CSV table of N, CA and C in Angstrom, one decimal:
chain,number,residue,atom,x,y,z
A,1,UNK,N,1.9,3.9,12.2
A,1,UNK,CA,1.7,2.8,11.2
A,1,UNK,C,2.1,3.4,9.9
A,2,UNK,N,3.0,2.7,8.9
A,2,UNK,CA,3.3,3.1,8.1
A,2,UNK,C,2.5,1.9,7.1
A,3,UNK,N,2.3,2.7,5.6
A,3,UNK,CA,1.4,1.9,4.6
A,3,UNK,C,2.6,2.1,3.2
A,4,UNK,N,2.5,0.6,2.3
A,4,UNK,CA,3.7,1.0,1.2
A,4,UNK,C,2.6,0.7,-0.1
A,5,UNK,N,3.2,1.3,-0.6
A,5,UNK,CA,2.3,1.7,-1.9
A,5,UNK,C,2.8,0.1,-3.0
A,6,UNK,N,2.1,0.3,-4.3
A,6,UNK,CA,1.7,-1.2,-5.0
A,6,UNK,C,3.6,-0.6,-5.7
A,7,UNK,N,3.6,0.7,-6.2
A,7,UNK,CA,4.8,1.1,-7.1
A,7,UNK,C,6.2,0.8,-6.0
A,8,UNK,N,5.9,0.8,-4.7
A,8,UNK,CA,7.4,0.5,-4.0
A,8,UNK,C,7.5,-1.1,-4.6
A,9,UNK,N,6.5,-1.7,-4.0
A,9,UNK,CA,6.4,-3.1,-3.7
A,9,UNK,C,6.6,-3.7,-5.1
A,10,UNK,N,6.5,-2.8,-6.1
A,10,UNK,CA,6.4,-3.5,-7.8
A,10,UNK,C,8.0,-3.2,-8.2
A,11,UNK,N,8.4,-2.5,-7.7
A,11,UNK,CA,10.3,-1.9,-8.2
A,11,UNK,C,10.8,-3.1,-7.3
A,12,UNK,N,10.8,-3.5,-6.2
A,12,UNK,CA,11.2,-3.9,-5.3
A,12,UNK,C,11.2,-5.7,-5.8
A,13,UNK,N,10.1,-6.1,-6.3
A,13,UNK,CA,9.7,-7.6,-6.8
A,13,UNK,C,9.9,-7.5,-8.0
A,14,UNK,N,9.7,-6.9,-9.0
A,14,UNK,CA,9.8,-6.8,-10.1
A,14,UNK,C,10.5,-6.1,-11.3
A,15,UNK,N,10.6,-4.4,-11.3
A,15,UNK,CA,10.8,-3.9,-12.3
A,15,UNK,C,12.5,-3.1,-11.8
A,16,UNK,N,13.7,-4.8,-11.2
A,16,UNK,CA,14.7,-4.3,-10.5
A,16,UNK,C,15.5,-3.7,-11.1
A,17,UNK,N,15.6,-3.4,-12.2
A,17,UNK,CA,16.1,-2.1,-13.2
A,17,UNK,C,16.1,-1.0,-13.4
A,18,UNK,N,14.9,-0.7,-12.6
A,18,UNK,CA,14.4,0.6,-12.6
A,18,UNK,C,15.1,1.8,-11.9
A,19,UNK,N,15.3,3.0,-12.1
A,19,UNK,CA,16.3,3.8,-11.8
A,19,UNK,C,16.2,4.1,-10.2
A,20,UNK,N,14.9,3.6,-9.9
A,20,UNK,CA,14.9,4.0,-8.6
A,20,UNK,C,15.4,2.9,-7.0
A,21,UNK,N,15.3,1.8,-7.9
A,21,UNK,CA,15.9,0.6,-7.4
A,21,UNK,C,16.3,0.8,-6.0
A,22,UNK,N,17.8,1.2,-6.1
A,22,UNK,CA,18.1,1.4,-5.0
A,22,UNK,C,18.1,2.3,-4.1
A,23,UNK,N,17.3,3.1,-4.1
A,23,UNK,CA,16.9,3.7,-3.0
A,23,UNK,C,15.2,3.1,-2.5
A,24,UNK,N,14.9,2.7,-3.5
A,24,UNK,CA,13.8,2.0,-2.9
A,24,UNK,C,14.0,0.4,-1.7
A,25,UNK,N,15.5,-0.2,-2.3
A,25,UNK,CA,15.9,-1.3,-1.7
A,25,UNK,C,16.2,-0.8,-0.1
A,26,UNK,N,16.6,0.8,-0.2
A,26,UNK,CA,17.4,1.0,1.0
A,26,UNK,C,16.2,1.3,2.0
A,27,UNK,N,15.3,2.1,1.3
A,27,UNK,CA,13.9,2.1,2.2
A,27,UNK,C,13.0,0.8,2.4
A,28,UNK,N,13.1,0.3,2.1
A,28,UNK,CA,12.7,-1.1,2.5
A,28,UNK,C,13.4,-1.9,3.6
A,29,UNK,N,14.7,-2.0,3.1
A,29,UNK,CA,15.9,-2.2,4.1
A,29,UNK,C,15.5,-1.6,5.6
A,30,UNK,N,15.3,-0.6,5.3
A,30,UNK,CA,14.8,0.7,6.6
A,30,UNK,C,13.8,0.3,7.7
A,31,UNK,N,12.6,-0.2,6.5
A,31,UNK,CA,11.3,-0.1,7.3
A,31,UNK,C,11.1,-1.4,7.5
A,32,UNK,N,11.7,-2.6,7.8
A,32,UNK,CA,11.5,-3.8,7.7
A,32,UNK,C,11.2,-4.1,9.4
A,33,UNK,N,11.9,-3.2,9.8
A,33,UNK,CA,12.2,-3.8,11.3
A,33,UNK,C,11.1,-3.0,12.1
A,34,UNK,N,10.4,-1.9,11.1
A,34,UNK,CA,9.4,-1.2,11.7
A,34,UNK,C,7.8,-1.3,11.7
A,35,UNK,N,6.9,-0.8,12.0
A,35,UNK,CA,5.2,-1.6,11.9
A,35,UNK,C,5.2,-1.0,10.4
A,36,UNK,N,5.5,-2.0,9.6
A,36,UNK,CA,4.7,-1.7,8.3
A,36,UNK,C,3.7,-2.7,7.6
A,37,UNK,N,3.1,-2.0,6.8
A,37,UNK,CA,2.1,-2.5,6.0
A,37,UNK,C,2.0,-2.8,4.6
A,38,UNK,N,1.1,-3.3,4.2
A,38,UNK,CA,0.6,-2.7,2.7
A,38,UNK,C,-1.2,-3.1,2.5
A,39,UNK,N,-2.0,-3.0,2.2
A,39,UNK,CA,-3.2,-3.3,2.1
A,39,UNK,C,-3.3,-4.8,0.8
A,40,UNK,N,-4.6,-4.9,1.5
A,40,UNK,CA,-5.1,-6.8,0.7
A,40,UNK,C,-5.4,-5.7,-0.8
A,41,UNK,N,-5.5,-5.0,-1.0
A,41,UNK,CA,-5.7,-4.4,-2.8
A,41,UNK,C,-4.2,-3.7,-3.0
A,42,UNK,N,-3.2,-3.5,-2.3
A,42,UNK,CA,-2.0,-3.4,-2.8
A,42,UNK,C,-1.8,-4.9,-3.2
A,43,UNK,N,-1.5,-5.7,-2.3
A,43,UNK,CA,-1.2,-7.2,-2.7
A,43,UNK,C,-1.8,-7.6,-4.2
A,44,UNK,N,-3.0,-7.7,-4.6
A,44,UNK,CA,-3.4,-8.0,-5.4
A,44,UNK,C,-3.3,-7.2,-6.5
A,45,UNK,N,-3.2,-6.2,-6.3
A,45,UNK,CA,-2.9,-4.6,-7.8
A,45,UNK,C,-1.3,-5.4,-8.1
A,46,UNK,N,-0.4,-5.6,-7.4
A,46,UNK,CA,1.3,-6.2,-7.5
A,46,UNK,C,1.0,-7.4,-8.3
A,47,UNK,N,0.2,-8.8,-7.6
A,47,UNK,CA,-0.1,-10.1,-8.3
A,47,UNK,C,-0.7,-9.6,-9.8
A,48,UNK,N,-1.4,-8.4,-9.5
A,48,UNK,CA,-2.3,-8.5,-11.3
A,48,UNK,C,-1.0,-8.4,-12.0
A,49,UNK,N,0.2,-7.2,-11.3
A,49,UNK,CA,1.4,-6.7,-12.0
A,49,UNK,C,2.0,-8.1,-13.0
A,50,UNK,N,2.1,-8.7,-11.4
A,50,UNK,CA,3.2,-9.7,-12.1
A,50,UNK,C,2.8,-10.5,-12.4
A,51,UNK,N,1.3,-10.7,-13.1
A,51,UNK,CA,0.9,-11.7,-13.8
A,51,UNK,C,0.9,-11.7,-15.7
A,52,UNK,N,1.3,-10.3,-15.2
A,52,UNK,CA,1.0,-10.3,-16.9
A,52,UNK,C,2.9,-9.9,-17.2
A,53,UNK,N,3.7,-10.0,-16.3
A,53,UNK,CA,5.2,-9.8,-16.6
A,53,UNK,C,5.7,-11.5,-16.4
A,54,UNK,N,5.1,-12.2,-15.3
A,54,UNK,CA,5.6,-13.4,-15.0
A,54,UNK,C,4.9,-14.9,-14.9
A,55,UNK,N,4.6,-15.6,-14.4
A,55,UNK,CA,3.9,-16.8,-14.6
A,55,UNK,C,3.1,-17.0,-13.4
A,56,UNK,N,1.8,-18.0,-13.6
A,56,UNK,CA,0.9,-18.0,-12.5
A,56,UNK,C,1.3,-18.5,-11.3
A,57,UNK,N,2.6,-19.3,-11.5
A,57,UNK,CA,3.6,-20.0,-10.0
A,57,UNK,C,3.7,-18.7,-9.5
A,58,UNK,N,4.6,-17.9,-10.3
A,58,UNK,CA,5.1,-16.6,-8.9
A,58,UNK,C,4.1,-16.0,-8.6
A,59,UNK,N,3.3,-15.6,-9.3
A,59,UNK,CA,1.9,-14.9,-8.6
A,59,UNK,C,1.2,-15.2,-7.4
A,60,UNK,N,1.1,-16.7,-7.4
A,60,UNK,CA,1.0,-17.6,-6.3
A,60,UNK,C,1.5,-17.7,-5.1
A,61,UNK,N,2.7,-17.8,-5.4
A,61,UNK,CA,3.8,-17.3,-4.6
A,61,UNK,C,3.9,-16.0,-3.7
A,62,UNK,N,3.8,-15.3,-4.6
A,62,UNK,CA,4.3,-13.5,-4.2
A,62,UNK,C,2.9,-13.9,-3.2
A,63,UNK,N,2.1,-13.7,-3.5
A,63,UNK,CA,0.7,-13.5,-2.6
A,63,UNK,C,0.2,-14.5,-1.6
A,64,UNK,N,1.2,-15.9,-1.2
A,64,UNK,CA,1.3,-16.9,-0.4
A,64,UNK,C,2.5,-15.9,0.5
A,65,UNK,N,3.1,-15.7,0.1
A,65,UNK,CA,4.0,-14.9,0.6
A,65,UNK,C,4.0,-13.6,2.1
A,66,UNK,N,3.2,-13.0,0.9
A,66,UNK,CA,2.7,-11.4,1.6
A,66,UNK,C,1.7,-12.4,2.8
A,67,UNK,N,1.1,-13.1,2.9
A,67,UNK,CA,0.5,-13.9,4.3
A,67,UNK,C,0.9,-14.2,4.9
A,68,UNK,N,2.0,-14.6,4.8
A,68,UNK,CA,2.7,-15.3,5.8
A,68,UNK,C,3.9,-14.1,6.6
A,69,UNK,N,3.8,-12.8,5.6
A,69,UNK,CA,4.9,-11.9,5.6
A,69,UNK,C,5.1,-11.6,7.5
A,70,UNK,N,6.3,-11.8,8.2
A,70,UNK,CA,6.7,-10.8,9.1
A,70,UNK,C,7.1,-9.3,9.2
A,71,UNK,N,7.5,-9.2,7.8
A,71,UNK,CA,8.0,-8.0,7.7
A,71,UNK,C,7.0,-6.7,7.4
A,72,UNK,N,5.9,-7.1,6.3
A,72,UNK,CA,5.1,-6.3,5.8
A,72,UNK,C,4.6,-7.0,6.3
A,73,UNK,N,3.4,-6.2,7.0
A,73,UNK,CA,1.8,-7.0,7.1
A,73,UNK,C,0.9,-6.8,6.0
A,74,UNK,N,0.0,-7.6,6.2
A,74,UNK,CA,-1.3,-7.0,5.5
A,74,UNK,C,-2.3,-6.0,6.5
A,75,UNK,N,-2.9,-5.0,5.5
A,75,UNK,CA,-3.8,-4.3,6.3
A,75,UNK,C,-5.4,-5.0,5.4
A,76,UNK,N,-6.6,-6.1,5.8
A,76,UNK,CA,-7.4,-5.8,5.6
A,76,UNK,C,-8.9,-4.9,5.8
A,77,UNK,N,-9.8,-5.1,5.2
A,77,UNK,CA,-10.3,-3.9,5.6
A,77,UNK,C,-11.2,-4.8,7.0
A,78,UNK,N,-11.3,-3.2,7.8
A,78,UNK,CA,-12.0,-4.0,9.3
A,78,UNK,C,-13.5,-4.1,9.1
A,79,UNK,N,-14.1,-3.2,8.0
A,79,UNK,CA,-15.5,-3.9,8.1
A,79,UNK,C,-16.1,-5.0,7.9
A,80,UNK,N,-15.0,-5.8,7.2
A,80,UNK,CA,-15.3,-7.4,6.9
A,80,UNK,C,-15.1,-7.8,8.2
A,81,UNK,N,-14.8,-7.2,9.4
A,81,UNK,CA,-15.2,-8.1,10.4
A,81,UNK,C,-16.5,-7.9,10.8
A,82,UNK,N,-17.5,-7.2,10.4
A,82,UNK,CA,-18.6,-6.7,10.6
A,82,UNK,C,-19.1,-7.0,10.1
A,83,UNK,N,-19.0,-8.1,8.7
A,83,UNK,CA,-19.8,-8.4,7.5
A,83,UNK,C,-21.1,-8.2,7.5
A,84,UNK,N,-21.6,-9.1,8.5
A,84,UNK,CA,-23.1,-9.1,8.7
A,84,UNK,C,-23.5,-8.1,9.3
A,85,UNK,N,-23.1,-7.3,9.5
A,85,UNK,CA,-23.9,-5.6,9.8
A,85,UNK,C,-23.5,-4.4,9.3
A,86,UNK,N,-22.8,-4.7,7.8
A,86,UNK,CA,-22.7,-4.2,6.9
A,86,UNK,C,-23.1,-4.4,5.6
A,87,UNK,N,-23.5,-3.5,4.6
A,87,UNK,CA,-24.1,-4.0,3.6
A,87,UNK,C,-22.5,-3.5,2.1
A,88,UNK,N,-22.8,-4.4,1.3
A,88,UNK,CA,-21.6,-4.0,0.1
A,88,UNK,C,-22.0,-2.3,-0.4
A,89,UNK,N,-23.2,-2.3,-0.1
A,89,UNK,CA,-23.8,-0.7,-1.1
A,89,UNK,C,-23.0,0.0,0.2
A,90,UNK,N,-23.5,-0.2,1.3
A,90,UNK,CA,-22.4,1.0,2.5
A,90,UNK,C,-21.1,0.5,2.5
A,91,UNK,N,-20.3,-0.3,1.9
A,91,UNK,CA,-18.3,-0.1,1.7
A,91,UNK,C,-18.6,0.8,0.5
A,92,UNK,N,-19.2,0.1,-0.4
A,92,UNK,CA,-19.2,0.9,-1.7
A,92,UNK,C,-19.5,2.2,-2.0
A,93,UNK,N,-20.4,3.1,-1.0
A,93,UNK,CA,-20.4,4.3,-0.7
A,93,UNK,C,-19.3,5.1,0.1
A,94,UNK,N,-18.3,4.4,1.2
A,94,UNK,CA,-17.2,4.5,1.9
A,94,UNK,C,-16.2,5.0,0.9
A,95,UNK,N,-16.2,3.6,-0.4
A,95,UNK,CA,-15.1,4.2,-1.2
A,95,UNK,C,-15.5,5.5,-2.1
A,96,UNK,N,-17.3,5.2,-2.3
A,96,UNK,CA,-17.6,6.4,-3.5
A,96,UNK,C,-17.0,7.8,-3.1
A,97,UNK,N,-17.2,8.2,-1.5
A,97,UNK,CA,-16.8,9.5,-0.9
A,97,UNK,C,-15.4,9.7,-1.1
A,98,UNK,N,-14.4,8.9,-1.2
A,98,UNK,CA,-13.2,8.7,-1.6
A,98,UNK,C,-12.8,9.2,-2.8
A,99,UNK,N,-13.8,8.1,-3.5
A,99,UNK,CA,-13.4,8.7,-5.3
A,99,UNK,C,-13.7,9.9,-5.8
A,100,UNK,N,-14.8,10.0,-4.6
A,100,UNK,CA,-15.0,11.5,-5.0
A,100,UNK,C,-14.1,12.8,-5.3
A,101,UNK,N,-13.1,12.5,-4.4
A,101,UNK,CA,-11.8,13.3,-3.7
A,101,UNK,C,-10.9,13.7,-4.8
A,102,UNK,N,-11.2,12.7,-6.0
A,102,UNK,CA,-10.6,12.8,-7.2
A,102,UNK,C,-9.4,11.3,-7.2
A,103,UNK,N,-9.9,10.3,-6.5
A,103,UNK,CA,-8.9,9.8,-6.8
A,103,UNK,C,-9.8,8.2,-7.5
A,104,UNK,N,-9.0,7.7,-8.3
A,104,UNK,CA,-9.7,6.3,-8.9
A,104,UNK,C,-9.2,5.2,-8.1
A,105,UNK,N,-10.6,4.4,-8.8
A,105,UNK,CA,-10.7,3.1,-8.2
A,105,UNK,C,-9.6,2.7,-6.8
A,106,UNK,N,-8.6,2.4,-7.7
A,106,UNK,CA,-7.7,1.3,-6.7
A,106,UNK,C,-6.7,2.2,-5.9
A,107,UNK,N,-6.8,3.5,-6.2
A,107,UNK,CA,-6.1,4.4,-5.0
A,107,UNK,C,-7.0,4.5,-4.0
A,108,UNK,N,-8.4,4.5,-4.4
A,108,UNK,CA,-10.0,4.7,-3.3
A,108,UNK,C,-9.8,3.3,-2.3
A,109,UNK,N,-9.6,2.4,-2.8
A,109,UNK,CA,-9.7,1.8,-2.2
A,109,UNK,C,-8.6,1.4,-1.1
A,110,UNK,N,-7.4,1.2,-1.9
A,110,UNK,CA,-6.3,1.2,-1.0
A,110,UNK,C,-6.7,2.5,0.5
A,111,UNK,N,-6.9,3.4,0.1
A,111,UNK,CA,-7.4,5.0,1.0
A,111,UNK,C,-8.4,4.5,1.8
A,112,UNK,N,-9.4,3.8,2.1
A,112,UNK,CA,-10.3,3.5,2.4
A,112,UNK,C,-9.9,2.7,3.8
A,113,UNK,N,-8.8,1.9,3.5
A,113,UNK,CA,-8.3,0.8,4.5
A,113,UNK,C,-7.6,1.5,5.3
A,114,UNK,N,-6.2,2.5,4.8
A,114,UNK,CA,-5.6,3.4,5.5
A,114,UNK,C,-6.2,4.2,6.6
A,115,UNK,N,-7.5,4.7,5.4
A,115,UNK,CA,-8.1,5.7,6.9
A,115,UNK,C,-8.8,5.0,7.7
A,116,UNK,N,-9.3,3.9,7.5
A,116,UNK,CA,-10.1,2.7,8.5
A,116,UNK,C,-9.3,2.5,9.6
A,117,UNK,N,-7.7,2.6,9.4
A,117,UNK,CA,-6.8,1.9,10.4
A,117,UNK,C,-6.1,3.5,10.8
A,118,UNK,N,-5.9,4.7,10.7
A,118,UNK,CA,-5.4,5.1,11.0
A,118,UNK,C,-4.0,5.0,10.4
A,119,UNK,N,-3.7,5.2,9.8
A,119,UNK,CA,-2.1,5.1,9.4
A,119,UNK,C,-1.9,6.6,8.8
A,120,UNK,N,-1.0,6.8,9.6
A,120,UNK,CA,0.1,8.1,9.6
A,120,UNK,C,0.8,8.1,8.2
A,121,UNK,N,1.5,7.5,7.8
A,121,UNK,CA,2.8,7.6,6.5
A,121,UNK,C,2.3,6.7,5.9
A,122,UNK,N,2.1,7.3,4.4
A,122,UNK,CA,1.8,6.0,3.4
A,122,UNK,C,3.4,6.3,2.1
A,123,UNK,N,3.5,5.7,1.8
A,123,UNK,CA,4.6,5.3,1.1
A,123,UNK,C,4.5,4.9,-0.3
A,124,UNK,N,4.7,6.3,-1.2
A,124,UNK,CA,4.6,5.7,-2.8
A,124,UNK,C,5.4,6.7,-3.6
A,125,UNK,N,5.1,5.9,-4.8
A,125,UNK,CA,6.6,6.9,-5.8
A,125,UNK,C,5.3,7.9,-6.6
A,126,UNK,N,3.8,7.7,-6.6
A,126,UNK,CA,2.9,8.2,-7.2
A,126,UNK,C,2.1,9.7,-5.9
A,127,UNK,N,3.0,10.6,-5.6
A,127,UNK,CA,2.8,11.2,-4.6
A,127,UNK,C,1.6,12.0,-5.2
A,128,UNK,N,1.6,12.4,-6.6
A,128,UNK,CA,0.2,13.0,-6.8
A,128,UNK,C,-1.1,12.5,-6.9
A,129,UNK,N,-1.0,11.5,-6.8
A,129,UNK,CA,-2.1,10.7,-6.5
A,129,UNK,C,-3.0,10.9,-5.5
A,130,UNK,N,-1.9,11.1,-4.4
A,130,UNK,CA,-3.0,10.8,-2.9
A,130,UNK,C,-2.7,11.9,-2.1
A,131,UNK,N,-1.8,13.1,-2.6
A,131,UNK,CA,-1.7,14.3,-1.8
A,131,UNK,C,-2.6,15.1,-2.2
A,132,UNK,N,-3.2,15.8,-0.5
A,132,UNK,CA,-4.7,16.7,-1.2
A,132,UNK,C,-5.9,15.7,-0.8
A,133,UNK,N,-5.4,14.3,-0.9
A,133,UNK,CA,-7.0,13.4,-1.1
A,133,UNK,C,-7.3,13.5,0.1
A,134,UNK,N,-6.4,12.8,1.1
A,134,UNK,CA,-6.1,12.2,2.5
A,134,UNK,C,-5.6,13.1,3.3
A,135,UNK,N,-5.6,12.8,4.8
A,135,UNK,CA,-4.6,13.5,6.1
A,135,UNK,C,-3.6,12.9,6.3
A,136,UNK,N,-3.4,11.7,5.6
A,136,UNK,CA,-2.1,10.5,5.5
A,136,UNK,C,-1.0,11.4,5.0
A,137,UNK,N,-0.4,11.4,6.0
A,137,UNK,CA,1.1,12.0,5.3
A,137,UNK,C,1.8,10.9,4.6
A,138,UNK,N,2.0,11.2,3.2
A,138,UNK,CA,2.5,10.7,1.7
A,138,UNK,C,3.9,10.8,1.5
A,139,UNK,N,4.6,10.1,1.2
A,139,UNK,CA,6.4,10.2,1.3
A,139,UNK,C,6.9,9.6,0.1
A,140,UNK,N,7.8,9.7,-0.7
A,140,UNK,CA,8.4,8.7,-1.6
A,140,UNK,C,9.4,8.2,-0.3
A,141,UNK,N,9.9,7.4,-1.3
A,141,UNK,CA,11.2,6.4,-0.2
A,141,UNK,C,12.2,7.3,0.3
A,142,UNK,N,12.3,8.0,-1.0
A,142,UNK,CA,13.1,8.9,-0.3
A,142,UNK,C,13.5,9.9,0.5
A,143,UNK,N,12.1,10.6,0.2
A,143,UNK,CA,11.6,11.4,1.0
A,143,UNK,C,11.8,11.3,2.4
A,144,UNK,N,11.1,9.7,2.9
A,144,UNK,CA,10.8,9.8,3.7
A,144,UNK,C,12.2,8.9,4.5
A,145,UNK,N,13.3,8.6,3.8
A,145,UNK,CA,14.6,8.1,4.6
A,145,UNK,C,15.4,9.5,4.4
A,146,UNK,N,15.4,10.2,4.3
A,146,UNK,CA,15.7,11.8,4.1
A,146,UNK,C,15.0,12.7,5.5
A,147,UNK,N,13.7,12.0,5.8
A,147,UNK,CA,13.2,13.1,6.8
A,147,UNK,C,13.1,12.0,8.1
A,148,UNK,N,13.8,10.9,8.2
A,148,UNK,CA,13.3,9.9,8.7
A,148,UNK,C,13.7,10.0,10.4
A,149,UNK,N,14.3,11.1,10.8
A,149,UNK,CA,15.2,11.8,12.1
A,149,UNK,C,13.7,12.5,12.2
A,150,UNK,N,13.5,13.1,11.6
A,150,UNK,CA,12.4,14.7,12.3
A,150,UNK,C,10.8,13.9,12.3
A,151,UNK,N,10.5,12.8,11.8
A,151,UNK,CA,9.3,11.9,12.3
A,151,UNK,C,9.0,11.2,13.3
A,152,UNK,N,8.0,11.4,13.4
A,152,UNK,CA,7.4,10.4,14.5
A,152,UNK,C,6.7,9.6,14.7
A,153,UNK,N,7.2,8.4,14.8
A,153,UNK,CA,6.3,7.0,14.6
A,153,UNK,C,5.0,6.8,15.3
């Protein structure tokens, strides 16, 4: 299982100027046909993005979108299938052990879902962020269409 980070998914919808563009386009291009993801707090960290770049239709959109997506899925978190035999103070301590790791808020949480599900490769251009935190092996785009022979899905 592969996980894509909010910074792919933001160059990719939004900031297409950016130097990294196209190799981000090409790793996307790549992983479309493969099990990929992104988490319900990636989705929404992207919509906060492009709400303050764009208007409340695309925001709407982009995240009517990511639901319906074939290509990316969503990963949400599995204890909300347990609602009722879980309490908010026990997620909220889930993520606290997280942040503890040194990483904030919305990296903790995004982390939280990955290690819930198991996912192998997470995917972001912010590699210091979550290397060291996690056992998730961490890749930029390019990294990881560069190593993308010697992995194992």
């Amino acid at each position: 299982m592969l996980v894509i980070d909010t910074d792919v998914l933001s160059i990719h919808h939004i900031f297409t100027g950016d130097k990294r563009y196209k190799k981000n386009k090409e790793f996307l291009s790549m992983v479309k046909t493969k099990e990929s993801y992104t988490t319900i707090f990636n989705l929404l960290e992207l919509c906060g993005i492009l709400a303050t770049v764009g208007d409340k239709k695309q925001v709407e959109e982009l995240y009517r979108m990511y639901f319906a997506s074939e290509e990316i899925k969503l990963l949400l978190p599995s204890t909300i299938d347990k609602v009722s035999n879980i309490s908010w103070s026990e997620i909220s301590e889930e993520m606290l052990e997280i942040i503890k790791r040194g990483t904030r808020f919305g990296d903790a949480s995004i982390l939280w879902i990955c290690e819930e599900h198991d996912v192998k490769y997470f995917i972001t251009w912010n590699i210091r962020h979550y290397e060291g935190k996690t056992s998730i092996q961490c890749f930029t785009p390019e990294q990881f269409l560069n190593n993308t022979k010697g992995l194992k899905r």
